[in-house]
Amino acid sequence: MTTVHFIGGEKGGVGKSVLARLLAQYMIDHDIPFIGFDTDRSHGNLLRFYNDFASPTVIDNYESLDTIIETAVENPDKRILVDLAAQTHHPLAKWIEDSGVLELAQEMGIGLCYWNVMDSGKDCVDLLAKLLDQFGSRLDYVLVQNQLRDDDFKILEFSGVKERALDLNAKVMKLKRLHTPVMTKIDGNSASFWAAKNKDIGNPNALGLLERQRVKMWLKHAYEELAMVGV
């Protein structure tokens, strides 16, 4: 059966939607069929950049969230990608607990993987600890160390929380920071990462030669990390 990939982390601004877009592009480039769901009502990035593959989901509506699992059951050959907006953990967790999602997923052979996107700050470590407290070994985890601010994750390393996650067979990947002006141009053009790395002759705000090269190098490193943790 398939795997449902929840892209979360609770804190806003840590790069959850960038990772969701990256996973979508990775699956497209590697011919991995998938269906996406976007829970952000105001800034749905998965819908905006990969609208051919995504549908909206209402995070505080059980029937809307039910569609995620029902879609996984009906499409065992496709991955399910769920882009979680900031501060949506409580309604998601309540739906999971009240609906017996973990038990049903185990019964149906559906994998559930939570991609916890983090910056280097302490609040992300605290939120990860709460996630592990609540779900423990009942979920698979990928800790995404997003180098938004810096590449120093000493707070996580010395907190003991990372070791807790590793004891639960969590995987760890690093996501390098893409040069800010390049990401700004990509977002301004509402471009997929595929479009960003290819020449756009008709667009006056298109990325330049070296900007496209930076996107290619960033994608290359990110894809190597994704290949190591598995999708």
Coordinates of C-alpha atoms in Angstrom, one line a residue:
M1 CA 0.0 0.0 0.0
T2 CA 0.9 3.7 -0.1
T3 CA 2.4 6.1 2.4
V4 CA 0.8 9.3 3.6
H5 CA 3.5 12.0 4.0
F6 CA 2.5 14.8 6.4
I7 CA 4.8 17.8 6.0
G8 CA 4.6 19.6 9.3
G9 CA 6.5 21.2 12.1
E10 CA 3.9 23.5 13.6
K11 CA 6.0 26.6 13.8
G12 CA 5.5 29.1 11.0
G13 CA 8.2 30.2 8.6
V14 CA 10.4 27.1 8.9
G15 CA 10.0 26.0 5.3
K16 CA 7.2 23.4 5.4
S17 CA 5.7 24.5 2.1
V18 CA 9.1 24.7 0.4
L19 CA 9.7 21.1 1.5
A20 CA 6.3 20.0 0.2
R21 CA 7.1 21.7 -3.1
L22 CA 10.5 20.0 -3.2
L23 CA 8.9 16.6 -2.5
A24 CA 6.4 17.2 -5.2
Q25 CA 9.1 18.0 -7.7
Y26 CA 11.2 15.1 -6.6
M27 CA 8.3 12.7 -7.2
I28 CA 7.6 14.2 -10.6
D29 CA 11.2 14.0 -11.7
H30 CA 11.5 10.4 -10.5
D31 CA 8.2 9.3 -12.0
I32 CA 6.7 8.6 -8.5
P33 CA 2.9 9.0 -8.8
F34 CA 1.4 11.1 -6.0
I35 CA -1.7 13.1 -4.9
G36 CA -1.3 16.2 -2.9
F37 CA -3.5 17.9 -0.3
D38 CA -3.0 21.5 0.9
T39 CA -4.3 22.6 4.3
D40 CA -3.4 26.3 4.1
R41 CA -6.5 28.3 3.4
S42 CA -4.8 31.7 2.7
H43 CA -1.4 30.8 1.2
G44 CA -1.7 27.3 -0.3
N45 CA 1.7 26.9 -1.9
L46 CA 1.2 23.3 -3.0
L47 CA -2.0 24.4 -4.8
R48 CA -0.3 27.5 -6.2
F49 CA 2.9 25.8 -7.6
Y50 CA 1.6 22.3 -8.3
N51 CA -2.1 22.7 -8.8
D52 CA -2.3 19.8 -11.2
F53 CA -1.5 17.5 -8.4
A54 CA -3.1 19.0 -5.3
S55 CA -6.5 19.6 -3.8
P56 CA -7.5 21.8 -0.8
T57 CA -8.3 20.2 2.6
V58 CA -10.0 21.8 5.6
I59 CA -7.9 21.0 8.6
D60 CA -10.7 21.4 11.2
N61 CA -13.2 19.4 9.2
Y62 CA -13.2 15.6 9.9
E63 CA -14.9 14.8 6.6
S64 CA -12.4 16.8 4.6
L65 CA -9.5 15.1 6.4
D66 CA -11.1 11.7 5.9
T67 CA -10.5 12.2 2.2
I68 CA -6.8 11.9 2.7
I69 CA -7.0 8.3 4.1
E70 CA -9.8 7.3 1.7
T71 CA -7.7 8.5 -1.2
A72 CA -4.7 6.5 0.1
V73 CA -6.9 3.3 0.2
E74 CA -8.3 3.9 -3.3
N75 CA -4.9 4.7 -4.8
P76 CA -2.4 2.2 -3.4
D77 CA 0.0 2.9 -6.2
K78 CA 0.3 6.6 -5.3
R79 CA 2.1 8.5 -2.5
I80 CA -0.1 11.0 -0.6
L81 CA 1.5 14.3 0.2
V82 CA -0.1 16.6 2.8
D83 CA 1.2 20.2 3.2
L84 CA 0.3 21.2 6.7
A85 CA -0.1 24.9 7.5
A86 CA 1.4 26.4 10.7
Q87 CA -0.4 25.8 14.0
T88 CA -2.6 23.0 12.6
H89 CA -1.2 20.2 14.8
H90 CA -4.0 20.2 17.4
P91 CA -6.9 19.7 14.9
L92 CA -4.9 17.2 13.0
A93 CA -4.0 15.2 16.1
K94 CA -7.5 15.3 17.4
W95 CA -8.8 13.9 14.0
I96 CA -6.1 11.2 14.2
E97 CA -7.1 10.2 17.7
D98 CA -10.9 10.5 17.4
S99 CA -11.0 8.7 14.1
G100 CA -8.6 5.9 14.9
V101 CA -6.4 6.8 11.9
L102 CA -3.3 5.1 13.2
E103 CA -5.2 1.8 13.9
L104 CA -6.9 1.9 10.5
A105 CA -3.7 2.7 8.7
Q106 CA -2.0 -0.3 10.3
E107 CA -5.0 -2.5 9.4
M108 CA -4.9 -1.3 5.8
G109 CA -1.2 -1.4 5.4
I110 CA -0.8 2.3 4.9
G111 CA 2.4 4.0 6.0
L112 CA 2.2 7.3 7.9
C113 CA 5.3 9.5 7.8
Y114 CA 5.6 12.9 9.5
W115 CA 8.3 15.2 8.1
N116 CA 9.1 17.5 10.9
V117 CA 10.6 20.7 9.4
M118 CA 12.8 22.6 11.8
D119 CA 15.1 25.6 11.9
S120 CA 18.0 25.8 14.4
G121 CA 16.0 27.4 17.2
K122 CA 14.9 26.0 20.5
D123 CA 11.2 26.3 19.9
C124 CA 11.4 23.8 17.1
V125 CA 13.2 21.3 19.4
D126 CA 10.4 21.8 22.0
L127 CA 7.7 21.2 19.4
L128 CA 9.5 18.1 18.2
A129 CA 9.5 16.8 21.8
K130 CA 5.8 17.4 22.1
L131 CA 5.2 15.5 18.8
L132 CA 7.2 12.5 20.1
D133 CA 5.4 12.6 23.4
Q134 CA 2.1 12.4 21.7
F135 CA 2.7 9.8 19.0
G136 CA 5.9 8.0 20.0
S137 CA 6.5 4.9 17.8
R138 CA 3.1 5.1 16.2
L139 CA 4.4 7.3 13.4
D140 CA 7.5 7.3 11.1
Y141 CA 9.5 10.5 11.3
V142 CA 11.9 12.4 9.1
L143 CA 13.7 15.3 10.9
V144 CA 14.3 18.0 8.3
Q145 CA 17.1 20.4 9.4
N146 CA 16.3 23.4 7.2
Q147 CA 19.3 25.7 7.1
L148 CA 17.2 28.9 6.9
R149 CA 19.0 30.9 9.6
D150 CA 22.3 28.9 9.8
D151 CA 23.6 25.3 9.7
D152 CA 24.3 25.1 13.4
F153 CA 21.8 22.7 15.0
K154 CA 23.6 22.3 18.4
I155 CA 20.4 23.0 20.4
L156 CA 18.9 19.9 18.8
E157 CA 22.1 17.9 19.1
F158 CA 22.5 18.5 22.8
S159 CA 18.8 18.4 23.8
G160 CA 18.4 14.7 23.9
V161 CA 15.3 15.0 21.7
K162 CA 17.1 14.0 18.5
E163 CA 18.3 10.8 20.3
R164 CA 14.7 10.1 21.3
A165 CA 13.7 10.4 17.7
L166 CA 16.5 8.2 16.4
D167 CA 15.6 5.6 19.0
L168 CA 12.2 5.6 17.2
N169 CA 14.0 4.9 13.9
A170 CA 13.6 8.5 12.7
K171 CA 15.6 9.6 9.7
V172 CA 17.4 12.9 9.4
M173 CA 18.0 15.1 6.3
K174 CA 19.6 18.5 5.8
L175 CA 18.0 21.1 3.5
K176 CA 20.4 23.8 2.4
R177 CA 19.2 27.3 2.1
L178 CA 18.6 28.5 -1.4
H179 CA 19.9 32.0 -2.1
T180 CA 17.1 34.3 -1.0
P181 CA 16.9 36.5 -4.1
V182 CA 16.6 33.3 -6.2
M183 CA 13.8 32.0 -4.0
T184 CA 12.1 35.4 -4.2
K185 CA 12.1 35.3 -8.0
I186 CA 10.8 31.8 -8.1
D187 CA 7.9 32.7 -5.7
G188 CA 7.2 35.9 -7.7
N189 CA 6.9 34.0 -10.8
S190 CA 4.7 31.3 -9.2
A191 CA 7.1 28.8 -10.8
S192 CA 7.6 25.2 -10.0
F193 CA 11.2 24.2 -9.3
W194 CA 11.3 22.6 -12.8
A195 CA 10.3 25.9 -14.4
A196 CA 12.8 27.7 -12.2
K197 CA 15.8 25.8 -13.5
N198 CA 14.8 26.1 -17.2
K199 CA 15.2 29.2 -19.3
D200 CA 12.1 31.3 -19.6
I201 CA 12.6 33.5 -22.7
G202 CA 9.3 35.4 -22.5
N203 CA 9.5 36.4 -18.8
P204 CA 11.2 39.7 -18.0
N205 CA 11.7 38.6 -14.4
A206 CA 13.1 35.1 -15.3
L207 CA 16.1 33.7 -13.5
G208 CA 19.5 34.4 -15.0
L209 CA 22.0 31.8 -16.1
L210 CA 23.8 31.6 -12.8
E211 CA 20.5 31.8 -10.8
R212 CA 19.2 28.8 -12.7
Q213 CA 22.5 27.1 -12.0
R214 CA 22.1 27.8 -8.2
V215 CA 18.7 26.2 -8.4
K216 CA 20.1 23.1 -10.1
M217 CA 22.9 22.7 -7.4
W218 CA 20.3 23.2 -4.6
L219 CA 18.0 20.6 -6.1
K220 CA 20.9 18.2 -6.6
H221 CA 21.9 18.3 -3.0
A222 CA 18.2 18.1 -1.8
Y223 CA 17.5 15.1 -4.1
E224 CA 20.6 13.3 -2.7
E225 CA 19.2 13.9 0.8
L226 CA 15.7 12.7 -0.2
A227 CA 17.2 9.6 -1.8
M228 CA 18.9 8.7 1.5
V229 CA 15.9 9.0 3.7
G230 CA 13.5 7.5 1.1
V231 CA 10.1 8.8 -0.2

